Short mmCIF file of C-alpha atoms and ligand atoms in Angstrom, two decimals:
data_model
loop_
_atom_site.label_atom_id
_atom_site.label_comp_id
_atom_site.label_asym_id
_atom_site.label_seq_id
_atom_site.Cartn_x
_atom_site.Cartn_y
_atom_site.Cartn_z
CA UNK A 1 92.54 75.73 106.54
CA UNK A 2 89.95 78.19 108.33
CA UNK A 3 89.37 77.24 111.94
CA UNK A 4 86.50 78.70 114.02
CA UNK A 5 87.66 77.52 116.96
CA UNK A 6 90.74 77.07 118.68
CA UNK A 7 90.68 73.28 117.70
CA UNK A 8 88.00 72.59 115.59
CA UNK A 9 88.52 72.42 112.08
CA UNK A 10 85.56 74.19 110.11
CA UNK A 11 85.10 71.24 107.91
CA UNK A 12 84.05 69.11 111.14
CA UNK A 13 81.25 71.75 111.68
CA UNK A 14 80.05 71.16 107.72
CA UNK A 15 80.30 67.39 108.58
CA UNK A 16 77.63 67.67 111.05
CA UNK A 17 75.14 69.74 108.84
CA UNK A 18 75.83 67.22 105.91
CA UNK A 19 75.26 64.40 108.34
CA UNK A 20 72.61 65.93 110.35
CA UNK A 21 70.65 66.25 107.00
CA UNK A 22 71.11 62.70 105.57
CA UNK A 23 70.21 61.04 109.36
CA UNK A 24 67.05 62.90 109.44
CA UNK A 25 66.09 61.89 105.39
CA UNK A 26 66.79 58.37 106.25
CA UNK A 27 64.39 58.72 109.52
CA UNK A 28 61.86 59.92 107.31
CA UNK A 29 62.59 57.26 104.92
CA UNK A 30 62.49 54.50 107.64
CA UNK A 31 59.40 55.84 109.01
CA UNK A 32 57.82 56.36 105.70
CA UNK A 33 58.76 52.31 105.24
CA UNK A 34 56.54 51.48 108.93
CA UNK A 35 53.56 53.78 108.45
CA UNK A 36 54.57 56.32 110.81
CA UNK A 37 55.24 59.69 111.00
CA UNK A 38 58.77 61.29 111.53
CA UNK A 39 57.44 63.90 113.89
CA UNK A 40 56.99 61.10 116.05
CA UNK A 41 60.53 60.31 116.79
CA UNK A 42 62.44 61.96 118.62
CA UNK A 43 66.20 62.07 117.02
CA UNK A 44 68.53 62.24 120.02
CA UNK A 45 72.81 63.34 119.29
CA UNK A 46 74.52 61.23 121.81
CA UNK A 47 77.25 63.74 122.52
CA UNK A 48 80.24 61.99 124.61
CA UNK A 49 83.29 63.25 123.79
CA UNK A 50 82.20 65.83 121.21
CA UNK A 51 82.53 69.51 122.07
CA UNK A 52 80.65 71.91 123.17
CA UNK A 53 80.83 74.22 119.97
CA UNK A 54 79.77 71.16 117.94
CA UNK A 55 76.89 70.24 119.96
CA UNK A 56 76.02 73.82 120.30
CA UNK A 57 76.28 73.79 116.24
CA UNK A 58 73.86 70.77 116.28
CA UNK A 59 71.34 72.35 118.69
CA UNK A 60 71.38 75.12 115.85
CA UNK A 61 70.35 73.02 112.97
CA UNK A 62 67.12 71.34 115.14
CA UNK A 63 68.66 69.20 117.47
CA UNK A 64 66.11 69.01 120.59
CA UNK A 65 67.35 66.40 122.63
CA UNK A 66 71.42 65.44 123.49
CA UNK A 67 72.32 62.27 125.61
CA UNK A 68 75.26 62.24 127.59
CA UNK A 69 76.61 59.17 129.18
CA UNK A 70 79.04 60.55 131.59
CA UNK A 71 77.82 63.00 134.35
CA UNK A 72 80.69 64.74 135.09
CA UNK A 73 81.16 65.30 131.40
CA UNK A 74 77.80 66.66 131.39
CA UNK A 75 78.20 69.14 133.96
CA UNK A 76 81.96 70.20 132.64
CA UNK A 77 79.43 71.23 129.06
CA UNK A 78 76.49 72.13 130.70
CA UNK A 79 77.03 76.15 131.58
CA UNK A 80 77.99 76.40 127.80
CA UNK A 81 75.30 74.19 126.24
CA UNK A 82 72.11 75.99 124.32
CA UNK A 83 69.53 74.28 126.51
CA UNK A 84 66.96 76.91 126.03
CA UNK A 85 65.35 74.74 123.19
CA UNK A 86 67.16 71.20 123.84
CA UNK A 87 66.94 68.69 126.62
CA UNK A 88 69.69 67.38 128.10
CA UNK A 89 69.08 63.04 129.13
CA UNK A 90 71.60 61.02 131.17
CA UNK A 91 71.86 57.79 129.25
CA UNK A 92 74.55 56.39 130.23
CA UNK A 93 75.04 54.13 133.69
CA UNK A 94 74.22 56.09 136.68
CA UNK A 95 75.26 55.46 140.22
CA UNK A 96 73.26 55.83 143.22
CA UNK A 97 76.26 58.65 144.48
CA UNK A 98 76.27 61.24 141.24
CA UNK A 99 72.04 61.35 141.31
CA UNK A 100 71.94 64.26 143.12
CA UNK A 101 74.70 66.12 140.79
CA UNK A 102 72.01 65.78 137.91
CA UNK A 103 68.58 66.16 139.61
CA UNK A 104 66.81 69.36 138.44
CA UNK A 105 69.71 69.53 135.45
CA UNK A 106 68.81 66.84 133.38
CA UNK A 107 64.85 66.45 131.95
CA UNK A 108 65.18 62.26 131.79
CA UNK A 109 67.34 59.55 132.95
CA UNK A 110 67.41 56.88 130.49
CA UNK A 111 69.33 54.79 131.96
CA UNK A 112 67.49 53.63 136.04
CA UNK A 113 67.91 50.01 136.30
CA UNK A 114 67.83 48.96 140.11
CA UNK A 115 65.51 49.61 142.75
CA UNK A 116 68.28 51.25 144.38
CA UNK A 117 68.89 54.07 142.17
CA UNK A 118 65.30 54.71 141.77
CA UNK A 119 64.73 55.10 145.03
CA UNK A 120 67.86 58.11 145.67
CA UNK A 121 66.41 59.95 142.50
CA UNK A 122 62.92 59.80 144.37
CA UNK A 123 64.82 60.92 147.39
CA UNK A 124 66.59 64.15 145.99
CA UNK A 125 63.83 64.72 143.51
CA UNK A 126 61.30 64.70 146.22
CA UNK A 127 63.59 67.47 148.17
CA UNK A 128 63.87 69.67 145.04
CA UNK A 129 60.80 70.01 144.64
CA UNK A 130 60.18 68.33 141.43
CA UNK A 131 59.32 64.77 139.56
CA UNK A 132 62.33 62.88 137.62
CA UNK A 133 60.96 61.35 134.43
CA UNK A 134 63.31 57.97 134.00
CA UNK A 135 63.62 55.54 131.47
CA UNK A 136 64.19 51.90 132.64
CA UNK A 137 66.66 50.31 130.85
CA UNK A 138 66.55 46.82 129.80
CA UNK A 139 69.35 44.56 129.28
CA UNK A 140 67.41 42.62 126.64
CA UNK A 141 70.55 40.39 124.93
CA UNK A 142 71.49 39.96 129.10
CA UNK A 143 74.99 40.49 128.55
CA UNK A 144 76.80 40.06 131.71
CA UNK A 145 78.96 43.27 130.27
CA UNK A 146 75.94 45.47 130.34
CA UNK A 147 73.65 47.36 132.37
CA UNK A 148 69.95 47.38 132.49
CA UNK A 149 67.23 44.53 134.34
CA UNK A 150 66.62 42.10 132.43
CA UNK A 151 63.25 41.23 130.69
CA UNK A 152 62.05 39.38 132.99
CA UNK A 153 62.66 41.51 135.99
CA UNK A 154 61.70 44.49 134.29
CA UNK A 155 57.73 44.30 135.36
CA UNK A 156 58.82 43.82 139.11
CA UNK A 157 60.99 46.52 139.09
CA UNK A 158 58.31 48.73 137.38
CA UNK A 159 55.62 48.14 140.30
CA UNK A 160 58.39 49.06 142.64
CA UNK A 161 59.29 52.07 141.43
CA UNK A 162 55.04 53.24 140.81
CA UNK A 163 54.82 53.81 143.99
CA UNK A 164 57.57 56.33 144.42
CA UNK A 165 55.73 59.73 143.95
CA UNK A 166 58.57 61.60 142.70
CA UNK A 167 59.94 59.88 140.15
CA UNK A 168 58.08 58.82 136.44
CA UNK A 169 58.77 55.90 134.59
CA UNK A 170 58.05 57.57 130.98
CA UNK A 171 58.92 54.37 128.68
CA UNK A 172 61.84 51.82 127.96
CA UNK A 173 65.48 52.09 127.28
CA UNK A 174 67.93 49.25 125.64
CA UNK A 175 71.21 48.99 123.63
CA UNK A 176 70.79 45.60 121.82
CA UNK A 177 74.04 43.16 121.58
CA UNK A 178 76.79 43.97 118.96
CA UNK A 179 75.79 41.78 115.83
CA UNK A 180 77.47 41.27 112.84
CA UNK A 181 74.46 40.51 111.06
CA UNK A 182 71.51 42.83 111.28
CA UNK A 183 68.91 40.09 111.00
CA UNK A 184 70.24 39.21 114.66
CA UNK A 185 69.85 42.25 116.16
CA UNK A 186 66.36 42.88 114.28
CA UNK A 187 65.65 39.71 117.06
CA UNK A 188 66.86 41.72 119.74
CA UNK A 189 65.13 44.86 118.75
CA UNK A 190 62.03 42.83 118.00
CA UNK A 191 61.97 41.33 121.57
CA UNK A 192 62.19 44.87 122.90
CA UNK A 193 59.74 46.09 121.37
CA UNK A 194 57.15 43.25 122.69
CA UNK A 195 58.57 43.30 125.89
CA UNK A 196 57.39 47.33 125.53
CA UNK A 197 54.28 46.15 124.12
CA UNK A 198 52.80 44.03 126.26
CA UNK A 199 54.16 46.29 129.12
CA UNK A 200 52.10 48.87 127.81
CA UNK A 201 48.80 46.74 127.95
CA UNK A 202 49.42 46.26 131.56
CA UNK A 203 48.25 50.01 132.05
CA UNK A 204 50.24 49.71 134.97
CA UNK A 205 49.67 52.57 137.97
CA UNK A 206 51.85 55.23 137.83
CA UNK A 207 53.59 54.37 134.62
CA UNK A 208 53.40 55.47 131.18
CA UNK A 209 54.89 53.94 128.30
CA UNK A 210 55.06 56.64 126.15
CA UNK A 211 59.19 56.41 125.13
CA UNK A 212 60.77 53.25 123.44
CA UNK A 213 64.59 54.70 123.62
CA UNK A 214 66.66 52.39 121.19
CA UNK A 215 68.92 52.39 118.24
CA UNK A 216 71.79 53.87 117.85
CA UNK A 217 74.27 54.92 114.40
CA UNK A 218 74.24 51.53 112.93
CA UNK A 219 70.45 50.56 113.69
CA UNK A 220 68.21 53.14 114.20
CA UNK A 221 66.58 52.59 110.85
CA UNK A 222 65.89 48.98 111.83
CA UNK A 223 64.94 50.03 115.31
CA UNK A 224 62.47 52.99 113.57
CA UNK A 225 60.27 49.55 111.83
CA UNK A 226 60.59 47.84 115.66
CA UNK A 227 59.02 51.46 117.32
CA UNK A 228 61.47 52.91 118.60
CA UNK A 229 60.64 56.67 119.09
CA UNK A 230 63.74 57.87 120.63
CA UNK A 231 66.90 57.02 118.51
CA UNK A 232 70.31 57.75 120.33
CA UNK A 233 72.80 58.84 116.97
CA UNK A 234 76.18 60.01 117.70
CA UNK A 235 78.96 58.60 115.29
CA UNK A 236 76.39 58.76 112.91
CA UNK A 237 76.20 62.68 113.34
CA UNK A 238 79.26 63.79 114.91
CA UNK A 239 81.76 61.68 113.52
CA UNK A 240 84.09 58.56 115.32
CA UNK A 241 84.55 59.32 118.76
CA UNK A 242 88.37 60.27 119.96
CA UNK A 243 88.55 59.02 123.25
CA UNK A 244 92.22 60.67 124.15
C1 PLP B 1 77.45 56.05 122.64
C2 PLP B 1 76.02 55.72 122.84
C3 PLP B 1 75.08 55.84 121.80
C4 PLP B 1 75.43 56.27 120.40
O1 PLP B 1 76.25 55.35 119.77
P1 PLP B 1 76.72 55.57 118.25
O2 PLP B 1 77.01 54.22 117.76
O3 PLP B 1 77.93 56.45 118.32
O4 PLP B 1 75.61 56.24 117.53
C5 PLP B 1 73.74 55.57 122.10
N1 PLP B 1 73.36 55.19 123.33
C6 PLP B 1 74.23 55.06 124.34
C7 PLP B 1 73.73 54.63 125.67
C8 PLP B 1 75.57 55.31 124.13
O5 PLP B 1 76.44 55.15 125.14
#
């Protein structure tokens, strides 16, 4: 078969346009479904593991946002990355000693749960030169396995972090628990997207609730009817992950 790339088989590149296509008519289907408008949401390709040439390839076809988890794997991709049009988020756990390896790369951190981190992305932020927009993410099924504050803790750790000056809570982050039946994590979503809700109607100092970051492959059409604006799609896009 006809390879483009050294690896890549050509047919994984026409996966991702057939995929890419059907993800973002079942968006606008979902948000057709809730009364709002697909311009709205913001339809993020979760890219660990996948290649640069195939995120590159997605970037090409209208991709504006990626999430990587990992931050060394985002900085091994990031000289070869398209960012000129695309925004790079860290979503996935970060720790307080690999902030300053992303500060100034990345245009969000999804993924600040402690007062801790906040606090060193302040730090280096507030040497660079520049505000960090975050995400705080909440561990809303609080699985012991998980990151994120939970619910409860999440308005305390929000007034804490308000009164750094160089860092900008923008919104909300969660993965729900693993369900096998989506009525049960339509509860989880659901519970996010109060907890978001009545966050918001605190008009708290300092913090804007403008992004509700959840969903992923298997539920971002459910988490499109609970508001998510951000939905975080890689299997769905790029194919199963190979982790070897
Ligand atoms: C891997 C990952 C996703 C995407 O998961 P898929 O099921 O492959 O779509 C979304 N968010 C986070 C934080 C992830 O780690």
């Amino acid at each position: 078969m006809e390879r483009l790339y050294d690896e890549i088989p050509k047919e994984r590149f026409l996966d991702v346009e057939e995929n890419y296509k059907v993800i973002c008519e079942n968006i606008n289907e979902a948000c057709y479904k809730a009364g709002r408008d697909p311009k709205d949401i913001i339809f993020m390709a979760v890219t660990k593991t996948v290649p640069v040439e195939l995120i590159n390839h997605a970037i090409d076809l209208g991709i504006t946002h990626i999430g990587e988890n990992r931050v060394q794997e985002l900085l091994s991709k990031y000289d070869r990355l398209k960012l000129d049009n695309c925004q790079a988020h860290i979503i996935g756990h970060l720790q307080t000693n690999k902030v300053g390896k992303v500060i100034g790369k990345v245009s969000m951190i999804q993924s600040v749960d402690s007062e801790k981190v906040a606090e060193e992305i302040d730090r280096l932020s507030e040497k660079a030169g520049i505000v960090t927009d975050v995400l705080v993410e909440v561990n809303i099924g609080q699985e012991e396995s998980k990151s994120g504050i939970s619910a409860e803790k999440t308005v305390e750790l929000l007034e804490k972090i308000s009164k750094l000056k160089s860092i900008k809570v923008k919104g909300l982050m969660t993965i729900p628990p693993f369900c096998d039946k989506m009525e049960d994590t339509m509860v989880f979503l659901s519970n996010m997207q109060k907890l978001f809700v009545d966050i918001s109607a605190k008009n708290m100092d300092n913090i804007s609730m403008q992004y509700l970051s959840m969903g992923m492959s298997s539920d971002y059409k459910e988490a499109i009817a609970c508001g998510a604006n951000i939905v975080r799609i890689g299997t769905a896009l790029f194919g199963a992950r190979n982790y070897k």
